[in-house]
Tab-separated table of C-alpha atoms and ligand atoms in Angstrom:
chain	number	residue	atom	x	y	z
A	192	UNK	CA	-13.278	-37.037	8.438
A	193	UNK	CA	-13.240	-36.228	12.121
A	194	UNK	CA	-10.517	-34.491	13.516
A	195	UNK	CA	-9.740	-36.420	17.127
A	196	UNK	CA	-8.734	-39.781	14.187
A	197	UNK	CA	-6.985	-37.480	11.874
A	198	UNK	CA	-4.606	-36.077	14.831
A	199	UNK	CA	-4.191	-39.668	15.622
A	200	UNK	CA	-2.728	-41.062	12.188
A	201	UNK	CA	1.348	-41.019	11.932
A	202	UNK	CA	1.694	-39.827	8.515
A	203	UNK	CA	-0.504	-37.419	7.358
A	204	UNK	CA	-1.511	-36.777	3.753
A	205	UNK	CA	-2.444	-34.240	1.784
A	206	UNK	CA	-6.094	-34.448	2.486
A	207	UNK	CA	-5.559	-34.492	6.257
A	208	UNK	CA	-3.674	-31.419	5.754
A	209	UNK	CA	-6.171	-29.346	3.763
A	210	UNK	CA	-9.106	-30.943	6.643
A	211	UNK	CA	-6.687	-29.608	9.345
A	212	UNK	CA	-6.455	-25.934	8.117
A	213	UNK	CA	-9.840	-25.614	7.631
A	214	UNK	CA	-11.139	-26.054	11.102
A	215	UNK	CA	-12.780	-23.145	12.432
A	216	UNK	CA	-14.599	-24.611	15.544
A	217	UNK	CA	-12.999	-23.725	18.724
A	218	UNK	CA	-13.140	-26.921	20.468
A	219	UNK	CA	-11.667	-28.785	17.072
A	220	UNK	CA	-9.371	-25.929	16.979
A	221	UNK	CA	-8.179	-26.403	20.826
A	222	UNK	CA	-7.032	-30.299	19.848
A	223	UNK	CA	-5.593	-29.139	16.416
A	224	UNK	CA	-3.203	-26.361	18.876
A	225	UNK	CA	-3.234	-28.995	21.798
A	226	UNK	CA	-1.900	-31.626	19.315
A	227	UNK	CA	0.899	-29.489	17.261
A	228	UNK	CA	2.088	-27.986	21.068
A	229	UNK	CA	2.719	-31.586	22.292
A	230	UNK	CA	5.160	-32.350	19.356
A	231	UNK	CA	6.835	-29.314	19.324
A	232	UNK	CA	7.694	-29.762	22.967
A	233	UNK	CA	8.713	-33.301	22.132
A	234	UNK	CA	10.564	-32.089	18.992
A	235	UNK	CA	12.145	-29.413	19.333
A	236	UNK	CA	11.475	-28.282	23.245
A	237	UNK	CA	9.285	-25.962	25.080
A	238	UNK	CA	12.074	-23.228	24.786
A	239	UNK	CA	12.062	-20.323	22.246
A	240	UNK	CA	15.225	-18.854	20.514
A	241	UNK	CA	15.549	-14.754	19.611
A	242	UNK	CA	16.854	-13.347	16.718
A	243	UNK	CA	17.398	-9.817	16.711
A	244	UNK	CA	15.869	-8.340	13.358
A	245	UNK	CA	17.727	-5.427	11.954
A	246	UNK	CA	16.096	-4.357	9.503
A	247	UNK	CA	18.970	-2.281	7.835
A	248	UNK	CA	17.849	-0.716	4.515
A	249	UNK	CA	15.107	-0.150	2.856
A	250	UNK	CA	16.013	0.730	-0.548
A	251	UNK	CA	14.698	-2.055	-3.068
A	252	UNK	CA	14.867	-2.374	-6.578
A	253	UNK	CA	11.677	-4.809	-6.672
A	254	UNK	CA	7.958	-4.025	-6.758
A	255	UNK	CA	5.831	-6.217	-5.302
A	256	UNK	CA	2.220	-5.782	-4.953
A	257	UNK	CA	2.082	-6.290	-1.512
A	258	UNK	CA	4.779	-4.849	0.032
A	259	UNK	CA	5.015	-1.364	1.850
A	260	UNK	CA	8.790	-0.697	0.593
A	261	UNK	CA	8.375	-1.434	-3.048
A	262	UNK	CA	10.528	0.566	-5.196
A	263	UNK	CA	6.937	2.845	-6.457
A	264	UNK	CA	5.851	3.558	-3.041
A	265	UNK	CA	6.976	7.292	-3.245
A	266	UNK	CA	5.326	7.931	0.434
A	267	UNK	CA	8.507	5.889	1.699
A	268	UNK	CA	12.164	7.887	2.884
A	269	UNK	CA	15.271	5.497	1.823
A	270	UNK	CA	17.557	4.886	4.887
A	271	UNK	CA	20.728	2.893	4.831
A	272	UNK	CA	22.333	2.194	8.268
A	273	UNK	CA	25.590	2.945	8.898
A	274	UNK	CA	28.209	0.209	9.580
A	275	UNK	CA	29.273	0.908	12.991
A	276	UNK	CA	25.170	1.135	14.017
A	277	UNK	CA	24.655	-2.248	12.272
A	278	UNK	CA	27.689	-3.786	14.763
A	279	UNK	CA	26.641	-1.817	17.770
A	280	UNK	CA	23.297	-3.313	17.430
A	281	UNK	CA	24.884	-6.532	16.617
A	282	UNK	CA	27.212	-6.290	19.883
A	283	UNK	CA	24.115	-5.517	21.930
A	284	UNK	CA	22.353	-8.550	20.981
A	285	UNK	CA	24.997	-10.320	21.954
A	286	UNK	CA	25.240	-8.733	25.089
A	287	UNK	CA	21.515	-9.837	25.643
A	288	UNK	CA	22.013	-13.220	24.765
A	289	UNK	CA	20.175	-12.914	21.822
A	290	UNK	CA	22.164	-16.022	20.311
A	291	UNK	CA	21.320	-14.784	16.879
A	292	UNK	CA	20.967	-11.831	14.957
A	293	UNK	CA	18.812	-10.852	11.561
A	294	UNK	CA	19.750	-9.306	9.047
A	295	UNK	CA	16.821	-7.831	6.526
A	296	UNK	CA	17.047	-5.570	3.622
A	297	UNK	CA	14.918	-4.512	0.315
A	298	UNK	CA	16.625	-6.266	-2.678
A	299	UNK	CA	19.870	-4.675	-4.513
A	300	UNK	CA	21.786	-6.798	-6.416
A	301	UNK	CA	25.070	-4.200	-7.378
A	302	UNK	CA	28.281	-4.367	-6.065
A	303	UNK	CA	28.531	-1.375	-3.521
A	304	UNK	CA	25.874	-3.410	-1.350
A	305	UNK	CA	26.798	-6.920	-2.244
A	306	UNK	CA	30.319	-5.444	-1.213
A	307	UNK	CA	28.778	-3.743	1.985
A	308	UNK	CA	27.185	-6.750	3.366
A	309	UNK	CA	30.076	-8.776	2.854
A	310	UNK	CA	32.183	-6.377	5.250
A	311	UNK	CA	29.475	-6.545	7.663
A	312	UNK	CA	29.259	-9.603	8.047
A	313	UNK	CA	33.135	-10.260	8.214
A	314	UNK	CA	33.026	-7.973	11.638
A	315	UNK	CA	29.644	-9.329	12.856
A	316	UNK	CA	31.632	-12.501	12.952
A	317	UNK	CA	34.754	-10.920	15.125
A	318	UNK	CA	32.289	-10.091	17.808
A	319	UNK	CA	32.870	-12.706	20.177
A	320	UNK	CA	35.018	-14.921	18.472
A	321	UNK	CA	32.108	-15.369	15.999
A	322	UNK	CA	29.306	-16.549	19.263
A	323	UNK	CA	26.510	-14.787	17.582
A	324	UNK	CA	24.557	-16.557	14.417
A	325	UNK	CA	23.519	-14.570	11.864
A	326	UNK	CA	20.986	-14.666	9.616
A	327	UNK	CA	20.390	-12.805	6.358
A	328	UNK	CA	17.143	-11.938	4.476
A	329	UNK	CA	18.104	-9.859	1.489
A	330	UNK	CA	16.095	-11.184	-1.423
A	331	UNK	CA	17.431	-13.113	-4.611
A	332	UNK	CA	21.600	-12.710	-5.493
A	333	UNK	CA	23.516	-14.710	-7.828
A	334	UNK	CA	25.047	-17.871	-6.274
A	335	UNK	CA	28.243	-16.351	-6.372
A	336	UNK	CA	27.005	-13.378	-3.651
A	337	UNK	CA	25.587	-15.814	-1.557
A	338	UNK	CA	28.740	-18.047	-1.762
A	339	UNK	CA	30.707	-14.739	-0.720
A	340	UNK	CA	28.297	-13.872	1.771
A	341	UNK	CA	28.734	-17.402	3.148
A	342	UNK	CA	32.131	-17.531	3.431
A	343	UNK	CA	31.739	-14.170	5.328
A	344	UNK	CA	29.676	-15.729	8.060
A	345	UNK	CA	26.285	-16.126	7.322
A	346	UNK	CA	24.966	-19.869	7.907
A	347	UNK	CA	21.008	-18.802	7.461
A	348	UNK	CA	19.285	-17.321	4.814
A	349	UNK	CA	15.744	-16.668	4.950
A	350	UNK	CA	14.065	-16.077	1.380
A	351	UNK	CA	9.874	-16.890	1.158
A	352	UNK	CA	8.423	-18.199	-1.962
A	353	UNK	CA	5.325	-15.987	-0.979
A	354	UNK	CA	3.634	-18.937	-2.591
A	355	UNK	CA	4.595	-22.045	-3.925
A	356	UNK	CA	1.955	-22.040	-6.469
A	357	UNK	CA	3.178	-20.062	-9.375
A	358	UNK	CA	0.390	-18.745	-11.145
A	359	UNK	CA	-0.559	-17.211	-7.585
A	360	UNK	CA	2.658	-15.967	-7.086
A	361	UNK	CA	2.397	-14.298	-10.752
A	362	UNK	CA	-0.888	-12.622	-9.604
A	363	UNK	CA	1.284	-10.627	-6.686
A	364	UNK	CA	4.357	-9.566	-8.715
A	365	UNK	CA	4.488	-7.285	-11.674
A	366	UNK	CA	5.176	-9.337	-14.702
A	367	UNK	CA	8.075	-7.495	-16.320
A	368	UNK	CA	10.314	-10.344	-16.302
A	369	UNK	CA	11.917	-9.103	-12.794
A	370	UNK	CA	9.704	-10.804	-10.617
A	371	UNK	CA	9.825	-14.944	-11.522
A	372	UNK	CA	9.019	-17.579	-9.439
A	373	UNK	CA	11.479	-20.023	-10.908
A	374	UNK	CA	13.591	-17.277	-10.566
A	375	UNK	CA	12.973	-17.408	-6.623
A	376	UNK	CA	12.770	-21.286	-6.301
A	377	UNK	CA	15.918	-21.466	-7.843
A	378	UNK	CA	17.485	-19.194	-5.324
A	379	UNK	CA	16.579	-21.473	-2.982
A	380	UNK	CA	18.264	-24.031	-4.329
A	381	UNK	CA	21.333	-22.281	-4.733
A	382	UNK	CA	21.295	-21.308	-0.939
A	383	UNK	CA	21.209	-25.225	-0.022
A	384	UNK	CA	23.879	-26.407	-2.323
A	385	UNK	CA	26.201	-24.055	-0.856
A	386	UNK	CA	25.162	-25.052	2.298
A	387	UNK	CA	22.985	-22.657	3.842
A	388	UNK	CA	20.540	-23.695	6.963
A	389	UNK	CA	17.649	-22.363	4.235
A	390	UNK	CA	14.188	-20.505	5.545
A	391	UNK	CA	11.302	-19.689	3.639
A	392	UNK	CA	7.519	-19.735	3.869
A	393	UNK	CA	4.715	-18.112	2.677
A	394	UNK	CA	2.101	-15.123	3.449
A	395	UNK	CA	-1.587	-16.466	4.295
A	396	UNK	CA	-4.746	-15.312	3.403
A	397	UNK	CA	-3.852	-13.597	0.354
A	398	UNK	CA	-6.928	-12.754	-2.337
A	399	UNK	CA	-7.444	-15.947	-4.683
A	400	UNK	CA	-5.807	-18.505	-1.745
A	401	UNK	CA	-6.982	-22.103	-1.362
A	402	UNK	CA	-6.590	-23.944	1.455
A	403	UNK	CA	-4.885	-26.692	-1.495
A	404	UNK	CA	-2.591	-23.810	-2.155
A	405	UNK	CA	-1.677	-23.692	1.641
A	406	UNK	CA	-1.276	-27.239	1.791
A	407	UNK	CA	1.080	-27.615	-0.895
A	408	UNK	CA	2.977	-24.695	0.346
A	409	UNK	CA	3.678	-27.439	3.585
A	410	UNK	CA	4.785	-29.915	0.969
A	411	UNK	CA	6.775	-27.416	-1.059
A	412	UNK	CA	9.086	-27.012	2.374
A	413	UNK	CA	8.965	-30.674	2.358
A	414	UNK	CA	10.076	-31.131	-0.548
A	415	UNK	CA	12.963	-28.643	-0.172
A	416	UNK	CA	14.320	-29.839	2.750
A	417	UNK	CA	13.612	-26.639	4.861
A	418	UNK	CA	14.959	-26.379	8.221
A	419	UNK	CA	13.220	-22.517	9.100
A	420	UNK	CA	9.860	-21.383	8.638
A	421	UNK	CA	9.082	-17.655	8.838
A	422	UNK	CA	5.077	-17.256	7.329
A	423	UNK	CA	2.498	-14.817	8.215
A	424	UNK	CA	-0.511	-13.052	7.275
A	425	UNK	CA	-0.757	-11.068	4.700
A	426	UNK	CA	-1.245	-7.717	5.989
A	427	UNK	CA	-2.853	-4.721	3.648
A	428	UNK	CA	-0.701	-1.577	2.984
A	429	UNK	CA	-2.635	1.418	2.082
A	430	UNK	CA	-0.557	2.464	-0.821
A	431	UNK	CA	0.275	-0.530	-2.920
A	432	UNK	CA	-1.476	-2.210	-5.423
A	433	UNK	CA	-2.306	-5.291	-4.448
A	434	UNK	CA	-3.806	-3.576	-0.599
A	435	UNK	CA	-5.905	-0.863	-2.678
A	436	UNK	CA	-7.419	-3.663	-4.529
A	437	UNK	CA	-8.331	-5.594	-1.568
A	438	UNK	CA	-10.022	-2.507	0.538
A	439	UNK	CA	-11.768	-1.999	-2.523
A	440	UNK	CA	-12.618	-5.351	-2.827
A	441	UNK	CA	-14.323	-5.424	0.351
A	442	UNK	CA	-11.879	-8.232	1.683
A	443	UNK	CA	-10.129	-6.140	4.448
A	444	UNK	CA	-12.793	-6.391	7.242
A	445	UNK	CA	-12.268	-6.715	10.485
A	446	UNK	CA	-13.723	-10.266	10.119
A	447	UNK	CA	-11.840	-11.106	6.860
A	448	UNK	CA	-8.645	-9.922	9.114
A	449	UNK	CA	-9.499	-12.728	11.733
A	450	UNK	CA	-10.269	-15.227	9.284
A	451	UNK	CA	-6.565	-14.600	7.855
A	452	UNK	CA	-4.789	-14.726	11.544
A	453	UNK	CA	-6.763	-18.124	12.150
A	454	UNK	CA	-5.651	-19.485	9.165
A	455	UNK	CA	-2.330	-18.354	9.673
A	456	UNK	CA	-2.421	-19.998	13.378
A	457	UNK	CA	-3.585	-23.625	11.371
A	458	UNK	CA	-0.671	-23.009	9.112
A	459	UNK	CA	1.589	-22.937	11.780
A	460	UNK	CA	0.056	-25.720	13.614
A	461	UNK	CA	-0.209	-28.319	10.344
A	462	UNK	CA	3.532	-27.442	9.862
A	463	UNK	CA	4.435	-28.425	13.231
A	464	UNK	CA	2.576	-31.720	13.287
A	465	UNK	CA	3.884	-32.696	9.658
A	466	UNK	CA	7.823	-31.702	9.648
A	467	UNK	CA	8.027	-31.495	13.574
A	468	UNK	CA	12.092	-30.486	13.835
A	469	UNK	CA	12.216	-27.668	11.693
A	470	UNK	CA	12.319	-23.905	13.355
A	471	UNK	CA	8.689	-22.080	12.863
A	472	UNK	CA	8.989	-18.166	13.849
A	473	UNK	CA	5.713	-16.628	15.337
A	474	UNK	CA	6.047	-13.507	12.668
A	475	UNK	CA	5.288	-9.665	13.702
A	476	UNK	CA	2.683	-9.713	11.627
A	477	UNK	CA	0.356	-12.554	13.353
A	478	UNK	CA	0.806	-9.406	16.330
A	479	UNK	CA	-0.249	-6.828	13.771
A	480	UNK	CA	-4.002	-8.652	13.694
A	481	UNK	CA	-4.322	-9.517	16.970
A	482	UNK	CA	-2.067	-8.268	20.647
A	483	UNK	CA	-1.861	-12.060	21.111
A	484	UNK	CA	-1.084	-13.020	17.993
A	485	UNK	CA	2.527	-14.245	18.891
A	486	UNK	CA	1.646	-16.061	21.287
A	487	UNK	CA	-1.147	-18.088	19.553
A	488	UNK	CA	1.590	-19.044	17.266
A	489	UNK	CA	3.922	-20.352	20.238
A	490	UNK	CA	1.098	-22.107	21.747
A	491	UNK	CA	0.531	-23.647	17.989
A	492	UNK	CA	4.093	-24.889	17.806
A	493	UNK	CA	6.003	-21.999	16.746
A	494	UNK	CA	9.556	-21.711	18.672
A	495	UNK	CA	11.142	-18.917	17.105
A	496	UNK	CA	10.619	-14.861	18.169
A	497	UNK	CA	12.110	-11.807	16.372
A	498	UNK	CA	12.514	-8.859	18.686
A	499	UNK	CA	12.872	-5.906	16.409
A	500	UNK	CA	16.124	-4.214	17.095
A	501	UNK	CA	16.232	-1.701	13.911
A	502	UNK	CA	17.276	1.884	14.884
A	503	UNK	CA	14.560	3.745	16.144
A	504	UNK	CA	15.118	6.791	13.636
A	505	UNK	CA	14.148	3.861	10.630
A	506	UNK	CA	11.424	1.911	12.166
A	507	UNK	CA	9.066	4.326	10.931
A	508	UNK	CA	10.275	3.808	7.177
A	509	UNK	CA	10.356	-0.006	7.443
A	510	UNK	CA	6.707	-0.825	7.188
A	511	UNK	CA	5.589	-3.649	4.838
A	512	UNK	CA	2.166	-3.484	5.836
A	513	UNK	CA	-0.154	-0.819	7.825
A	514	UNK	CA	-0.135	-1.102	11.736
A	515	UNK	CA	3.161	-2.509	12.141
A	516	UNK	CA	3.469	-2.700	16.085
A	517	UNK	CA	6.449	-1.938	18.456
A	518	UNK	CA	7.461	0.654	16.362
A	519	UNK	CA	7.762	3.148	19.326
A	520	UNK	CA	9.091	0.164	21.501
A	521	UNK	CA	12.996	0.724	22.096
A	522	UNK	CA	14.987	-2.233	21.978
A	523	UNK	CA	15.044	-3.262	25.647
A	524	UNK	CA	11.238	-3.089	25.766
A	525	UNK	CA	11.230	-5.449	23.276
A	526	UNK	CA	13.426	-7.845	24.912
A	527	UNK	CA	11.492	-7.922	28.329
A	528	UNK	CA	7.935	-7.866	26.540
A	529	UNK	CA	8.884	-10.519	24.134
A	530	UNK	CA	10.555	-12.695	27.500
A	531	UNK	CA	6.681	-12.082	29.483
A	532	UNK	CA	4.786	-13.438	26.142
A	533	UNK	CA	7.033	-16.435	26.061
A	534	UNK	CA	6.749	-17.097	29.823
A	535	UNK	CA	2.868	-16.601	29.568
A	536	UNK	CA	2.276	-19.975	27.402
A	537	UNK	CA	4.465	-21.738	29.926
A	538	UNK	CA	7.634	-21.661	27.434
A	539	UNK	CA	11.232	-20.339	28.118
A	540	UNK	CA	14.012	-18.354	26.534
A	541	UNK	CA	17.184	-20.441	25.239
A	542	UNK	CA	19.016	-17.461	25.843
A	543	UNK	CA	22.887	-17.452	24.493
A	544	UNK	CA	22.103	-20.092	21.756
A	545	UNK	CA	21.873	-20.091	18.114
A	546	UNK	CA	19.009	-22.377	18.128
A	547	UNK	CA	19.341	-23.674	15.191
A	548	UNK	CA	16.971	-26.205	13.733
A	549	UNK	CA	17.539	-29.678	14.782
A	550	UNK	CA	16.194	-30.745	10.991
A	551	UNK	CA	19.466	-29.524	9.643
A	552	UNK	CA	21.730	-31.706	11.159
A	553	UNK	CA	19.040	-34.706	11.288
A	554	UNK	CA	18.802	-34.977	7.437
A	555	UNK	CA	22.335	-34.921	7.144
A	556	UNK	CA	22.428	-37.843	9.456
B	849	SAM	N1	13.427	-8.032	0.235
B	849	SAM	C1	13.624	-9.333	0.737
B	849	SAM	C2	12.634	-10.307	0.168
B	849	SAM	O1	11.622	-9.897	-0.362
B	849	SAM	O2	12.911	-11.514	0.278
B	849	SAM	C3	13.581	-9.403	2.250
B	849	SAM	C4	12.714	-8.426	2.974
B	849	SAM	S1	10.976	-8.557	2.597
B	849	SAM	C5	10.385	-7.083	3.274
B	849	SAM	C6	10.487	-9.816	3.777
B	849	SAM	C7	9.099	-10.376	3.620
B	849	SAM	O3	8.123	-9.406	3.959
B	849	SAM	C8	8.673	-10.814	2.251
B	849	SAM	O4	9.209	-12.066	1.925
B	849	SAM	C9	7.151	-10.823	2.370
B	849	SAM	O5	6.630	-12.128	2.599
B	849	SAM	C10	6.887	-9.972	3.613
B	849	SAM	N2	5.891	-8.924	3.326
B	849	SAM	C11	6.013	-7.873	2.513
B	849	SAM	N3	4.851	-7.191	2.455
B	849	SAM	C12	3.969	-7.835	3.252
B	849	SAM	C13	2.598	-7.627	3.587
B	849	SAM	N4	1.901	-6.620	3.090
B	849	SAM	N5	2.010	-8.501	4.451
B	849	SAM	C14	2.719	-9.517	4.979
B	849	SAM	N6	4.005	-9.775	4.681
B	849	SAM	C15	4.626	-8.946	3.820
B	850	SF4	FE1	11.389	-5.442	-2.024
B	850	SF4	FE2	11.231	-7.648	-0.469
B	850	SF4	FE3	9.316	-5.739	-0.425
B	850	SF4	FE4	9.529	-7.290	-2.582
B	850	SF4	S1	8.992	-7.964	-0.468
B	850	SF4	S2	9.274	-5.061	-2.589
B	850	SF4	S3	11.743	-7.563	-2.665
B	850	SF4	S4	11.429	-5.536	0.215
């Protein structure tokens, strides 16, 4: 296969896609970027959409390997923010023309927090006469919480498979019958059928990984119908299980690091050239392995940017993996440094707009 007659077919297939995120040589590597830049500008613009990310609690009843907040990591202070902080924050997005805000969370599934969100949301929605989206990322709920969180005013939900191959996906979560896969993709599905503009993706890089396993994870949000993409690296944190195992494995060099960002780059860069309308968020953590990390993924075709706008007091207890960055960045510093990275690939800011994906309303069409 060569790569310049590969980027040149209309449909791609499966094959194409695992050739395409495996290139490692930096001239094939400047077409594959090249290529997936030209069709997001033709797809979906050159212009990049915020959403605030709140990250609001971090109290979780789930214990994923991976994951910095898990309900075992006893290193971690549980915060909850207050109401009237979540809607100040959510006001001042607003009044930055944020267009959209986040809202993230570990998982709880009983009633004072299904009932707390709810009432959130309700007066997110008043601000403005309802002008700022929302988005919420707050793990797996019955059908009936998401259908009461809809009908409060969320329109996005953002849940990741972590993997759509689910014997990988059983090597990252404890199996105690909390943690199922089927459990997740059916989540998904409920999030759809009630109507949901649904986001997932996947983290990259993880120990055990193909590059079929990444390629399937592009067919999986095929498949799905998926208008958001939010994927990443998968970043080590020092006290969980699945990071110990990896620094003891040897696997968290700084070369093994670059390795992962690359590959996460490709991944966002295959996306973009095979389901070209959907929304693809250059993730925190890309920045975590690299300063330009964010902006490799704009110049790859991502179009979406999360400027963290979690109290300051919390940032600091909201870390999923080591070497989160920005966390002594106050919220306007994110704004303007975010608005320079997009600038620098030649981009701009559709400030004041949802931004949602254009692949929602085109498959309803
Ligand atoms: N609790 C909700 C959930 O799991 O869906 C939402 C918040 S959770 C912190 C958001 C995402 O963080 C997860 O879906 C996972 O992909 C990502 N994450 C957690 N630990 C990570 C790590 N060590 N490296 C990269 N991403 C990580
Ligand atoms: Fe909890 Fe989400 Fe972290 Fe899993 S990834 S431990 S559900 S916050």
């Amino acid at each position: 296969m060569n790569i310049s007659s590969v980027l040149q077919k209309e449909k791609l297939n499966k094959d194409d896609l695992i050739f395409l995120l495996g290139r490692i040589a930096p001239d094939e590597l400047d077409q594959l970027y090249a290529a997936a830049y030209a069709v997001k500008k033709e797809w979906v613009g050159n212009v990049d959409y915020y959403r605030g990310l709140l990250e609001f609690s971090n109290r979780c009843i789930k214990n994923c390997c991976y994951c910095g907040i898990r309900r075992d990591n006893g290193e971690v202070e549980r915060f909850d923010t207050a109401k009237e902080d979540i809607l100040a924050m959510a006001r001042w997005c607003y009044e930055q023309q944020y267009g959209s805000v986040t809202l993230q969370s570990g998982e709880r599934q009983d009633a004072a927090f299904i009932d707390f969100v709810e009432a959130v949301l309700r007066e997110i929605k008043q601000i403005a006469g309802g002008a700022l989206g929302v988005t919420l990322c707050a793990g797996e709920q019955t059908k009936e919480t998401y259908q009461r969180w809809y009908n409060a005013g969320a329109h996005r939900y953002l849940l990741r498979i972590e993997s759509s191959n689910p014997d990988l996906y059983k090597t990252l979560h404890p199996q105690d019958g909390y943690h199922r896969w089927d459990v997740r993709k059916a989540c998904l599905d409920s999030l759809a059928e009630i109507g949901y503009q649904v986001g997932t993706g996947v983290m990259i890089g993880l120990p055990g990984q193909t590059l079929e396993d990444l390629a399937d994870d592009i067919l999986f949000y095929k498949q799905q119908n998926i208008a958001m993409i939010g994927m990443g690296p998968y970043v080590v944190h020092h006290n969980t299980p699945l990071g110990k195992q990896v620094c003891e494995d040897g696997l968290d060099s700084p070369e093994a690091r670059m390795e992962r960002l690359r590959l996460s780059v490709n991944m966002v860069a295959v996306t973009r050239l095979f389901l070209k309308d959907v929304n693809i968020a250059a993730t925190t953590a890309m920045q975590t392995l690299h300063p330009f990390g964010r902006e490799m993924a704009l110049k790859a075709g991502a179009n979406i940017l999360m400027p963290l706008v979690t109290l300051p007091q919390f940032r600091n207890q909201y870390q999923l993996y080591d070497n989160k960055p920005c966390l002594e960045d106050g919220q306007e510093q994110c704004r303007n440094c975010l608005s320079a990275r997009v600038a620098s690939v030649g981009d701009r800011v559709g400030w004041g707009q949802w931004g949602d994906s254009p692949h929602f309303f085109n498959h309803l069409k």
